[in-house]
Coordinates of N, CA, C and O in Angstrom, one line a residue:
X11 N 67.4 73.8 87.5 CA 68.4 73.7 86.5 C 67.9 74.2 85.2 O 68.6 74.7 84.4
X12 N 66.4 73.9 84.9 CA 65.7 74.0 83.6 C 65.9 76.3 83.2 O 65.9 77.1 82.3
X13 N 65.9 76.2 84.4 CA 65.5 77.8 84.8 C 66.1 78.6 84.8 O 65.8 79.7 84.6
X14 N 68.1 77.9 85.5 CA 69.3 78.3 84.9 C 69.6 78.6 83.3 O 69.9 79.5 82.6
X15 N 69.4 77.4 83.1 CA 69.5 76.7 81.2 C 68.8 77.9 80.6 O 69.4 78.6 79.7
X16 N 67.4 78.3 81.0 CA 66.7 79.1 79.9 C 67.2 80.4 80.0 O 67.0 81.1 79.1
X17 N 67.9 81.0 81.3 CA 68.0 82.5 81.8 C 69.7 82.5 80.5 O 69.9 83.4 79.7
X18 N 70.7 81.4 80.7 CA 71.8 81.5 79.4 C 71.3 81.2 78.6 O 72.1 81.1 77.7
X19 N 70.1 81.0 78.2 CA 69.9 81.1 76.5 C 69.4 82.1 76.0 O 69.8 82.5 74.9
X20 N 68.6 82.7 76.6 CA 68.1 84.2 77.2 C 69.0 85.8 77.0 O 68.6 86.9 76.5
X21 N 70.2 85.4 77.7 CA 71.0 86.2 78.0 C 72.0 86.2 76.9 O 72.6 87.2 76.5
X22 N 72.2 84.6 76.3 CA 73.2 84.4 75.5 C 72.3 85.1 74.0 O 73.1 85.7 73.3
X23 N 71.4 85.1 73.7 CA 70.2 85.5 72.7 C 70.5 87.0 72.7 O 71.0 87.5 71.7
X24 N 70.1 87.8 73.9 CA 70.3 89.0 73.7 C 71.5 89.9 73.6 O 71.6 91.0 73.1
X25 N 72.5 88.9 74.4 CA 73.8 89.2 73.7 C 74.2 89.5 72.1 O 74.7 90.5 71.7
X26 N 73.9 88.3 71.4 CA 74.0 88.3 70.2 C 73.0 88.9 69.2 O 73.3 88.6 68.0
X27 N 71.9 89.6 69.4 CA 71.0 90.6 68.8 C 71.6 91.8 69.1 O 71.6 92.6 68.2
X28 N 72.2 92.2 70.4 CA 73.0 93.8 70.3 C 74.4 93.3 69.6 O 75.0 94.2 69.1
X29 N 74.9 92.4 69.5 CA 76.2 92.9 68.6 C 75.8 92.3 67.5 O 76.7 91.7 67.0
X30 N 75.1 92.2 67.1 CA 74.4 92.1 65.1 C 73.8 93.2 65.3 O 74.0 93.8 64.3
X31 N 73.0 94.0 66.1 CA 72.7 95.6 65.8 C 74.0 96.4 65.8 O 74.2 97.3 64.9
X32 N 75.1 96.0 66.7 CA 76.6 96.8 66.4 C 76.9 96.9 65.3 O 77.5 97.8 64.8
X33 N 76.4 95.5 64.5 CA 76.9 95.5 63.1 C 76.4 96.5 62.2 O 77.3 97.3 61.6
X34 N 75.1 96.7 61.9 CA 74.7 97.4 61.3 C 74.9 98.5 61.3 O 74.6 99.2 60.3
X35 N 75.4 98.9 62.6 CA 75.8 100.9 62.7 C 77.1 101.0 62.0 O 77.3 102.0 61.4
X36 N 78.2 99.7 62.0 CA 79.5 99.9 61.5 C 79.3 99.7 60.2 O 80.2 99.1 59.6
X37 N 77.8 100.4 59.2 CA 78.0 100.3 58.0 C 78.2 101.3 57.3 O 77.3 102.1 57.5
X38 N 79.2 101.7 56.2 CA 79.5 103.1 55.6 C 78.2 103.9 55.5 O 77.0 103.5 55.7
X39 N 78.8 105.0 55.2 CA 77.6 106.0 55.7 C 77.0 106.4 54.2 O 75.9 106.9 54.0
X40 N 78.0 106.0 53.3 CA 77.4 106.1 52.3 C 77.4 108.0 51.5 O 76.7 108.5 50.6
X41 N 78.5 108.4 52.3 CA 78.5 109.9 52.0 C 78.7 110.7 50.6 O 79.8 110.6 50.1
X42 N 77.6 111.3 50.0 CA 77.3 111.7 48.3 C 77.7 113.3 48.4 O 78.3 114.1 47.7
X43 N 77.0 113.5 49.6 CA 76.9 115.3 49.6 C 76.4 115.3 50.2 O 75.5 114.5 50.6
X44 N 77.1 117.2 50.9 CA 77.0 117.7 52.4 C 76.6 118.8 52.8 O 77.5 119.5 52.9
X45 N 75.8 119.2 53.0 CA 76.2 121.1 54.1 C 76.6 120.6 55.4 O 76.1 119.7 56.1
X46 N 77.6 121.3 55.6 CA 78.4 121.3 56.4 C 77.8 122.6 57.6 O 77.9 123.7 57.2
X47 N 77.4 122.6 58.6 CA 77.4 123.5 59.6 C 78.1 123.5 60.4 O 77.6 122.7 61.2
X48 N 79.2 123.9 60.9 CA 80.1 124.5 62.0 C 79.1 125.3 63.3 O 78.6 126.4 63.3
X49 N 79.0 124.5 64.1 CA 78.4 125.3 65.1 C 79.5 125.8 65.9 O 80.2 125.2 66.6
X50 N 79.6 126.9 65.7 CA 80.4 128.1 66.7 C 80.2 129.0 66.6 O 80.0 129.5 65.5
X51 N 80.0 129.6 67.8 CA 79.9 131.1 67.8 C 80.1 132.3 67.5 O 79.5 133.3 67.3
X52 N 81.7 131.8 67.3 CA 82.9 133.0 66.7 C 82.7 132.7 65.3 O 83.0 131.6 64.9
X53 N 82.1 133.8 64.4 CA 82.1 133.6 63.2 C 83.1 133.1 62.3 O 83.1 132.5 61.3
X54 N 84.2 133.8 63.2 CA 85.5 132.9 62.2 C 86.3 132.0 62.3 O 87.1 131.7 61.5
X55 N 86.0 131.2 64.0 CA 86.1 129.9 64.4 C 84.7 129.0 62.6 O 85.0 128.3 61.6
X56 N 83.8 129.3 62.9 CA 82.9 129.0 62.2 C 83.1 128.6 60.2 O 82.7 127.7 59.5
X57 N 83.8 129.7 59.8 CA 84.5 130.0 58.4 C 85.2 129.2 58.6 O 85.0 128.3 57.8
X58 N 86.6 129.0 59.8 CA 87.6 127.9 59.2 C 87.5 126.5 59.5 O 88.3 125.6 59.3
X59 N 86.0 126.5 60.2 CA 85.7 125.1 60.1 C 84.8 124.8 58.9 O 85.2 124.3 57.9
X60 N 84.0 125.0 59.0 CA 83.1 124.7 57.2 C 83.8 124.8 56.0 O 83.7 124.1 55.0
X61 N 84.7 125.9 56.2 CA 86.1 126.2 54.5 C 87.1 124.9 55.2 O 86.2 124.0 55.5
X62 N 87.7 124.6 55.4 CA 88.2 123.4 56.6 C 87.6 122.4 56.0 O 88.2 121.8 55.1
X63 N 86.3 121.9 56.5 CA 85.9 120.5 56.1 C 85.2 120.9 54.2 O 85.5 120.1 53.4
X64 N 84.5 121.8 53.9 CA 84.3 121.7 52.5 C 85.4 121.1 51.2 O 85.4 120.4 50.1
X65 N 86.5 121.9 52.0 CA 87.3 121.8 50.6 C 88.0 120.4 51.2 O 88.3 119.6 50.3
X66 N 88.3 120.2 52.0 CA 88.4 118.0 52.2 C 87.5 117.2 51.9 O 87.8 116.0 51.9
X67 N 86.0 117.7 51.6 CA 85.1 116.8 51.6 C 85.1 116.9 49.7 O 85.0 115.9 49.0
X68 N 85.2 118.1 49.3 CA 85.3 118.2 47.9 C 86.6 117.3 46.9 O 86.5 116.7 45.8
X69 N 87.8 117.4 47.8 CA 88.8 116.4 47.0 C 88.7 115.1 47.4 O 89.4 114.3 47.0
X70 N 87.5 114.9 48.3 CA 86.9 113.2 47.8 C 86.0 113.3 47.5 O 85.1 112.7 48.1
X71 N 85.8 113.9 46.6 CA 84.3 114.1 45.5 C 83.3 114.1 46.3 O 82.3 113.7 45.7
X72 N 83.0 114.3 47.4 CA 81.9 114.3 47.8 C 81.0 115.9 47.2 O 81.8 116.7 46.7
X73 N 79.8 116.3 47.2 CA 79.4 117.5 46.6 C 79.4 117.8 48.3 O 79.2 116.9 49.1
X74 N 79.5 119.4 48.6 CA 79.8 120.1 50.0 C 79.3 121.7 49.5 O 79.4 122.4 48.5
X75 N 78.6 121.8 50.8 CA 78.0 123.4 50.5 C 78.2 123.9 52.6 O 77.6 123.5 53.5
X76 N 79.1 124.6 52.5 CA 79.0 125.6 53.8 C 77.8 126.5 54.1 O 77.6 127.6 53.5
X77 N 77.2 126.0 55.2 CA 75.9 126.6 56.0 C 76.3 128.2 55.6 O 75.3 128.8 55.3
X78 N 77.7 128.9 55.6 CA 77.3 130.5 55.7 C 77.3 130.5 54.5 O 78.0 131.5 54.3
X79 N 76.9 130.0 53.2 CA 76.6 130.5 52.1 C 75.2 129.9 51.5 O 74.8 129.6 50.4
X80 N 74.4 129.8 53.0 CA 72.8 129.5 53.3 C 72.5 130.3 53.9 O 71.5 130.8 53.4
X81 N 72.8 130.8 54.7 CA 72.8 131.2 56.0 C 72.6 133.3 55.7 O 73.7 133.7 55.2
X82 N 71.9 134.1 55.8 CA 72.1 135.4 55.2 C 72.9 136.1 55.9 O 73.3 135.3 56.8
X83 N 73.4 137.2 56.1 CA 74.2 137.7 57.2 C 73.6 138.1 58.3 O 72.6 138.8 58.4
X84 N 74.3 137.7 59.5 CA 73.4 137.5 61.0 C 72.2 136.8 60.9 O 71.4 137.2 61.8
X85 N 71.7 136.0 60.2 CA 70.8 135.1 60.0 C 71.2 134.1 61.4 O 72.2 134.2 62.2
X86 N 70.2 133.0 61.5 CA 70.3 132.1 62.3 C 70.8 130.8 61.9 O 70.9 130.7 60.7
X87 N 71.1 130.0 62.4 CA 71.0 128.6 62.2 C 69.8 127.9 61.6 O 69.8 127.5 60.5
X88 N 68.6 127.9 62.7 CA 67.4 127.9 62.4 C 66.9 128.0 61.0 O 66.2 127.1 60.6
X89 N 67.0 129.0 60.1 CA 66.8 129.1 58.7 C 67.1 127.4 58.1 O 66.5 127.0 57.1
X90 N 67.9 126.7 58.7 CA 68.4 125.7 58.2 C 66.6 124.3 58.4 O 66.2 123.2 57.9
X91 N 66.4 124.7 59.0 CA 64.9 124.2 59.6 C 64.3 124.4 58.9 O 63.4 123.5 58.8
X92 N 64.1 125.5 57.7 CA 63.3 126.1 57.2 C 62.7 125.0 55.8 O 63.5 125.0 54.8
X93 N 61.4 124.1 55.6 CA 61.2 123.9 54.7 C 61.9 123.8 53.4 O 62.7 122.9 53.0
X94 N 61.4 125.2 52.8 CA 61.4 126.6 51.6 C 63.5 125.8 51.3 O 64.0 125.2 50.3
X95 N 64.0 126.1 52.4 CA 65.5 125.5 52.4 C 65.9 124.4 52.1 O 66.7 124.1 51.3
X96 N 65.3 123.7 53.0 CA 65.4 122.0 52.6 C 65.0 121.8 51.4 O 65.8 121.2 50.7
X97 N 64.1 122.2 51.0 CA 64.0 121.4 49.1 C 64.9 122.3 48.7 O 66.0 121.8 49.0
X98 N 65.0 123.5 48.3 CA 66.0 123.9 47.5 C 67.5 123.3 48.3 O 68.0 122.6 47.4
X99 N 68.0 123.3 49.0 CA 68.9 122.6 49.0 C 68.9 120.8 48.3 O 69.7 120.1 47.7
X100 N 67.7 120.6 48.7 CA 67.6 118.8 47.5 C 67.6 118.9 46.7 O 68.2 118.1 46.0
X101 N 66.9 120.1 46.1 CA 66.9 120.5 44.4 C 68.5 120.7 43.8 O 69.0 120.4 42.7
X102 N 68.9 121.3 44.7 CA 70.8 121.0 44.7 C 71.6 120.1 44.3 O 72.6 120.1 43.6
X103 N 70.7 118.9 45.1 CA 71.5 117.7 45.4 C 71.9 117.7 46.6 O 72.9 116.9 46.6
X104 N 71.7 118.1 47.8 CA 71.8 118.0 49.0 C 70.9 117.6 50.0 O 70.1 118.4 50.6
X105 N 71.1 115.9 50.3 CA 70.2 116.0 51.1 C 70.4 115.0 52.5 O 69.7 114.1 52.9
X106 N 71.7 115.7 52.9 CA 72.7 115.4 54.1 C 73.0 116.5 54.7 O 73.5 117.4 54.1
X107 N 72.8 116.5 56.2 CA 73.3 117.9 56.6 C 74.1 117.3 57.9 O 73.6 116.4 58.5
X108 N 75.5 117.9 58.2 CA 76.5 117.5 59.2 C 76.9 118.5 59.8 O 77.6 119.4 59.3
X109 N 76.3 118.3 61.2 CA 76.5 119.4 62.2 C 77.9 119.2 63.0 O 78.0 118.4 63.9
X110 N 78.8 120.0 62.7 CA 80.2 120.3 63.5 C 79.8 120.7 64.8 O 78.8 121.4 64.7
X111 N 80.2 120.2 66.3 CA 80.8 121.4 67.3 C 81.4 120.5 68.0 O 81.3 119.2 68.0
X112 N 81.9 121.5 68.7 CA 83.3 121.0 70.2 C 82.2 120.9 71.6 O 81.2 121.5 71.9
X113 N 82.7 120.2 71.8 CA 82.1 118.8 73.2 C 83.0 119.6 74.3 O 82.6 120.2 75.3
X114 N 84.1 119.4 74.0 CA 84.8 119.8 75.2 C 86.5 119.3 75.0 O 86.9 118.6 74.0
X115 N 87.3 119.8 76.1 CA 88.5 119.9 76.2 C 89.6 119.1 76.7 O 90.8 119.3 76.8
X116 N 88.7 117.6 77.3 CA 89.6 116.6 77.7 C 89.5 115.3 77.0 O 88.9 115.1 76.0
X117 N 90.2 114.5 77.7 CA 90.7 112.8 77.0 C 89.6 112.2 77.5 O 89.5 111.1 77.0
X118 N 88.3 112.7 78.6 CA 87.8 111.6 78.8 C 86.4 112.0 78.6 O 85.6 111.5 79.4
X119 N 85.9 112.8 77.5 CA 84.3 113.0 77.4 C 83.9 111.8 76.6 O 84.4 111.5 75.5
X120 N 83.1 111.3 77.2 CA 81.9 110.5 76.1 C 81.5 110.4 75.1 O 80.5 111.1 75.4
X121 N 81.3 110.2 74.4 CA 79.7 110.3 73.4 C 78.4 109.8 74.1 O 78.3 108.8 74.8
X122 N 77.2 110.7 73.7 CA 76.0 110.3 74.2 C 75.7 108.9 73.7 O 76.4 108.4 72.8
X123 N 74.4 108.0 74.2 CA 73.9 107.2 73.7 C 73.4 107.5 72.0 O 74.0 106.9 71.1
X124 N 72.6 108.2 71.7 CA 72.0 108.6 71.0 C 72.4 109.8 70.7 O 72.9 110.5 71.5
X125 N 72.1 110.3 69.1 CA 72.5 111.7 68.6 C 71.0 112.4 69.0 O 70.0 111.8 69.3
X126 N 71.0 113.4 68.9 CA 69.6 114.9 69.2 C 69.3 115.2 68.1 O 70.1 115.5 67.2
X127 N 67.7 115.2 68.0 CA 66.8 115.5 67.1 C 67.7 116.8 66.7 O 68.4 117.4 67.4
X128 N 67.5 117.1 65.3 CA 68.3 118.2 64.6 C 68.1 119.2 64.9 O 69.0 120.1 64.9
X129 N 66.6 119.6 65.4 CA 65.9 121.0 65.7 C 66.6 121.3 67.3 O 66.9 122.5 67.5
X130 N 66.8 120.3 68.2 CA 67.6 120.2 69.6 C 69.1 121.1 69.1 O 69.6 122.2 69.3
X131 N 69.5 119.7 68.2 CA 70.7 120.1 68.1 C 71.3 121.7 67.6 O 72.4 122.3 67.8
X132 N 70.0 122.2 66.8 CA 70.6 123.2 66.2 C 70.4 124.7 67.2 O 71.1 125.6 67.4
X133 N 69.2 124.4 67.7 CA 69.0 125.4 68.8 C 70.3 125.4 70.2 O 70.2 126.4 70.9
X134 N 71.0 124.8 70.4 CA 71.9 123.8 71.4 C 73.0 125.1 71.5 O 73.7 125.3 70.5
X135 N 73.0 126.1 72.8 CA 74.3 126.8 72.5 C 75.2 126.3 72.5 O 75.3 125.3 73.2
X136 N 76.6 126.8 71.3 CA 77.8 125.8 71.3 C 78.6 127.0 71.5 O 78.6 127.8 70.5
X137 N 79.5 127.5 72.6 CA 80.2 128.5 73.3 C 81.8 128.0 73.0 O 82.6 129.0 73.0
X138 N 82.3 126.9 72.8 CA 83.8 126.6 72.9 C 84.5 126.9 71.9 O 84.4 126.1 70.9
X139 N 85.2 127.9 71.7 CA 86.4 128.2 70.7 C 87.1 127.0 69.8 O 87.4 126.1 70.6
X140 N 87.5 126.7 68.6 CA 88.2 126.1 68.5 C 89.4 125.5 68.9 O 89.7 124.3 68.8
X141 N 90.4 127.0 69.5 CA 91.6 127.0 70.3 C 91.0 127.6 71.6 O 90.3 128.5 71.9
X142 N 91.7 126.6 72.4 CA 91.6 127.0 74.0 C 93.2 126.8 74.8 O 93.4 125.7 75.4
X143 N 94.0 127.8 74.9 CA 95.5 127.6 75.1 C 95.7 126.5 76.6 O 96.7 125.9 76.9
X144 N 94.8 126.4 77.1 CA 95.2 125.1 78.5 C 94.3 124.0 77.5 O 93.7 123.1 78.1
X145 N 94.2 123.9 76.6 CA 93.4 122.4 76.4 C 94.8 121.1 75.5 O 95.6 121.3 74.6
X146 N 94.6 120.2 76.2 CA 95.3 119.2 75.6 C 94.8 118.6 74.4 O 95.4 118.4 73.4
X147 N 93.1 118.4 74.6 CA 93.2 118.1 73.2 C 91.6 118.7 72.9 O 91.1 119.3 73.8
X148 N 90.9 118.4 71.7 CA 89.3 119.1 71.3 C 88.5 118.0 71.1 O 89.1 117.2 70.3
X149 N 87.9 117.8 71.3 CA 86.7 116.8 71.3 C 85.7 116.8 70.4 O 84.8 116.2 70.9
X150 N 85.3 117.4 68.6 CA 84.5 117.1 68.4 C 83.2 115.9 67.8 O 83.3 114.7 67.3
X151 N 82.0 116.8 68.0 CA 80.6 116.1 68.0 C 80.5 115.8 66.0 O 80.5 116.8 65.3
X152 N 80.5 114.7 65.6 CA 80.1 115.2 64.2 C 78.8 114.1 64.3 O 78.7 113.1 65.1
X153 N 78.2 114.5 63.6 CA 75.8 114.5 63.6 C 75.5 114.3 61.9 O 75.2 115.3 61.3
X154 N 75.7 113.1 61.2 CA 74.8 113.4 60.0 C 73.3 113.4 60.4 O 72.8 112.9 61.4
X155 N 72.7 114.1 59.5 CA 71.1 113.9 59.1 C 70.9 114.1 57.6 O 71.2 115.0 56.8
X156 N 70.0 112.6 57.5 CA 69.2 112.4 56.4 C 68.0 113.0 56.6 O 67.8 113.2 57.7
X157 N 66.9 113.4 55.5 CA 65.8 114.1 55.9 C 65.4 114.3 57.5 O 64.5 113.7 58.1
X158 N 66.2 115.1 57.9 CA 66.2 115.5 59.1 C 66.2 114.7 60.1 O 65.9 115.2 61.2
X159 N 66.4 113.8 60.1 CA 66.7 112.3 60.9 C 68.6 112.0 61.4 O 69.6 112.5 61.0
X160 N 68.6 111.5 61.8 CA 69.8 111.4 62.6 C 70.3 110.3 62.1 O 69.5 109.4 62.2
X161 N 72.0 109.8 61.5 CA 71.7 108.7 60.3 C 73.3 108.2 61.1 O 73.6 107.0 61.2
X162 N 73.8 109.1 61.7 CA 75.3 109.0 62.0 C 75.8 109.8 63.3 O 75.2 110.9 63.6
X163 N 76.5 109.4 64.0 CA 77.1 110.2 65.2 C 78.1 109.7 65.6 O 78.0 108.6 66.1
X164 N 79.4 110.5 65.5 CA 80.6 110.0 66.3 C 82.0 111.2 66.7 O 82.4 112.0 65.9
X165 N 82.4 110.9 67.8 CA 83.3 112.1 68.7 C 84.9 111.5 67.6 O 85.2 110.4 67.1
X166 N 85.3 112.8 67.6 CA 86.5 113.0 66.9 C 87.7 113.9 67.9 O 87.8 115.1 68.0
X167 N 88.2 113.0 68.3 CA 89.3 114.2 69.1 C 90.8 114.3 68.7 O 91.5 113.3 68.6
X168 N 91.3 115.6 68.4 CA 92.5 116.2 68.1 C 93.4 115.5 69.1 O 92.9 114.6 69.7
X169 N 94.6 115.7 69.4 CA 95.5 115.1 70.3 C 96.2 116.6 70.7 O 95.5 117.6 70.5
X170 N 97.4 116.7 71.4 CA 97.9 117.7 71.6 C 98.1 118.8 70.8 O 98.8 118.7 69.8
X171 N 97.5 120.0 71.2 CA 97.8 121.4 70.2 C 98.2 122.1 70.7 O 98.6 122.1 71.9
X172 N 98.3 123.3 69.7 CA 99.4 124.5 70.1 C 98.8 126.0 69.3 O 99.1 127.2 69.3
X173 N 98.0 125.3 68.6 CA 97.0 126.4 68.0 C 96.0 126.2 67.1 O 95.8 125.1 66.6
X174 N 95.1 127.6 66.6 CA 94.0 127.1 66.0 C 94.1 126.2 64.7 O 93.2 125.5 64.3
X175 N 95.3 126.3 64.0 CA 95.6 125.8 62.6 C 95.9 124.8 62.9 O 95.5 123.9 62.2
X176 N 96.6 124.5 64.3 CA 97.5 123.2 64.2 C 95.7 122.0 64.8 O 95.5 120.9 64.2
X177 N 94.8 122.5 65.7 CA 93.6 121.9 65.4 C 92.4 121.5 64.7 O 91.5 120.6 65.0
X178 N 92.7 122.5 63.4 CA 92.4 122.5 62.2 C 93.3 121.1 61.0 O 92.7 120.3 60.3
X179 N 94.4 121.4 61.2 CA 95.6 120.1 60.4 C 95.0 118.9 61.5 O 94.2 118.0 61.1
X180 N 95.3 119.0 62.4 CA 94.5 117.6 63.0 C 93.2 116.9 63.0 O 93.1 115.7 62.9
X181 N 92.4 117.7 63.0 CA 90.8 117.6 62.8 C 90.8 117.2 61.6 O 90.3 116.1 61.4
X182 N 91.3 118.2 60.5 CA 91.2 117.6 58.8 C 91.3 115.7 58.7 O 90.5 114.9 58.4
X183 N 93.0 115.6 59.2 CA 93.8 114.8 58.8 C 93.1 113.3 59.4 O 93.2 112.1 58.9
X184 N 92.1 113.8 60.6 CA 91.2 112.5 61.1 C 89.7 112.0 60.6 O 88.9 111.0 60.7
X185 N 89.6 113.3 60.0 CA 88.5 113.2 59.0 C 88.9 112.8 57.8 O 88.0 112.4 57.1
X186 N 89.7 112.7 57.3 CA 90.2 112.6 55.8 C 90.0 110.6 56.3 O 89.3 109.9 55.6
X187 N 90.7 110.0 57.2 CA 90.7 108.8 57.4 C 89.4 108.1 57.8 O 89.2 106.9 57.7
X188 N 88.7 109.0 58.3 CA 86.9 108.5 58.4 C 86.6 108.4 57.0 O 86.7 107.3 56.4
X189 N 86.4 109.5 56.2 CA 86.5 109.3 54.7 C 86.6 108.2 54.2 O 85.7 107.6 53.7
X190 N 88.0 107.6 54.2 CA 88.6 106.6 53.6 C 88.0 105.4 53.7 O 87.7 104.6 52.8
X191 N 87.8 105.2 55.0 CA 87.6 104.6 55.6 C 85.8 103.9 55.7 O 85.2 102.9 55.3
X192 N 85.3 105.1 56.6 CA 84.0 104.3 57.4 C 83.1 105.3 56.3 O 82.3 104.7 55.6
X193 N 83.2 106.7 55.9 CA 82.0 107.8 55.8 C 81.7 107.4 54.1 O 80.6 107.7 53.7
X194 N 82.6 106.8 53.1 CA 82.4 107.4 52.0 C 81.5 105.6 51.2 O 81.1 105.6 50.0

C-alpha cells in the first residue's frame, strides 16, 4: 500500500512540474523587433510574405526589417548566419529573427516537440507555395530566435482559401491576434 501511496505522489509531483513548465512557455514573447525571413522559394511568394508580416508588425510598433533587404541579390539565407550580420543587425536594434514557412496543406499536421537549431532551420528546403489551388487550408511554422537560440514556436493555420491574397488577409489577420494577444 506504502508503494501504491508513493508511485501517486510521484506521478501526482510530475504531473504538476510539467504544467508549471506549460506555464512558463504561455508567457508573452515580449516582441520589440524583428527580421522577418519568409522561407520560400518563389521569390515572390517570399516578398509578399516579409512586405505582408513587416508592415503588420510595424503598425504595432514593433521595429521590423525583411530578410531581402539583408539578403544581396541571389544571395543565400545562410548570410543570415553570418557573424559580420548578426551585430550589424544588433547595432540596428535587431536582435530577434522569425523564420516564416508553410508545413503543409491539411487540418491535421502537428507541430514538432521542439523548434530546430536556426542553422537546421535555415539550411531546411521549404518548396510549398503559398497558394496551392486543392489546399483547404496552409499550415504555417512561425520560429522566434533570440541570439540564435530558439525563444518561441507555434503553427498558424489559414482556414479555407481561394487564393494567394485571400491567404495572405488570413495569415495577417491571425497574426495581428497573436500580437495582441500572446507575442507583444
Amino acid at each position: 500500500m506504502t508503494n501504491m501511496k508513493n508511485l501517486f505522489l510521484a506521478t501526482l509531483s510530475v504531473l504538476f512540474l510539467s504544467l508549471s513548465a506549460g506555464a512558463q512557455e504561455a508567457e508573452p514573447l515580449n516582441l520589440k523587433n524583428v527580421l522577418i525571413v519568409g522561407q520560400q522559394d518563389d521569390l515572390s511568394d517570399r516578398y509578399t510574405l516579409e512586405v505582408g508580416l513587416l508592415q503588420l508588425f510595424t503598425d504595432y510598433n514593433v521595429k521590423s526589417k525583411a530578410s531581402l533587404n539583408v539578403i544581396k541579390q541571389r544571395g543565400t539565407d545562410e548570410i543570415l548566419l553570418n557573424d559580420s550580420i548578426h551585430q550589424q543587425l544588433k547595432s540596428e536594434g535587431i536582435d530577434t529573427y522569425l523564420l516564416v514557412s508553410i508545413r503543409g496543406y491539411n487540418k491535421r499536421f502537428k507541430p514538432s516537440e521542439n523548434a530546430n537549431p536556426i542553422v537546421e532551420e535555415i539550411n531546411a528546403g521549404h518548396l510549398y507555395p503559398l497558394y496551392r489551388e486543392s489546399a483547404s487550408t496552409v499550415t504555417f511554422s512561425f520560429t522566434f530566435y533570440r541570439d540564435m537560440q530558439p525563444v518561441h514556436y507555434e503553427l498558424i493555420k489559414t482556414g479555407t482559401i481561394g487564393s494567394k491574397d485571400a491567404v495572405m488577409k488570413k495569415l495577417l489577420k491571425k497574426v495581428a491576434k497573436r500580437l495582441e494577444k500572446e507575442w507583444l
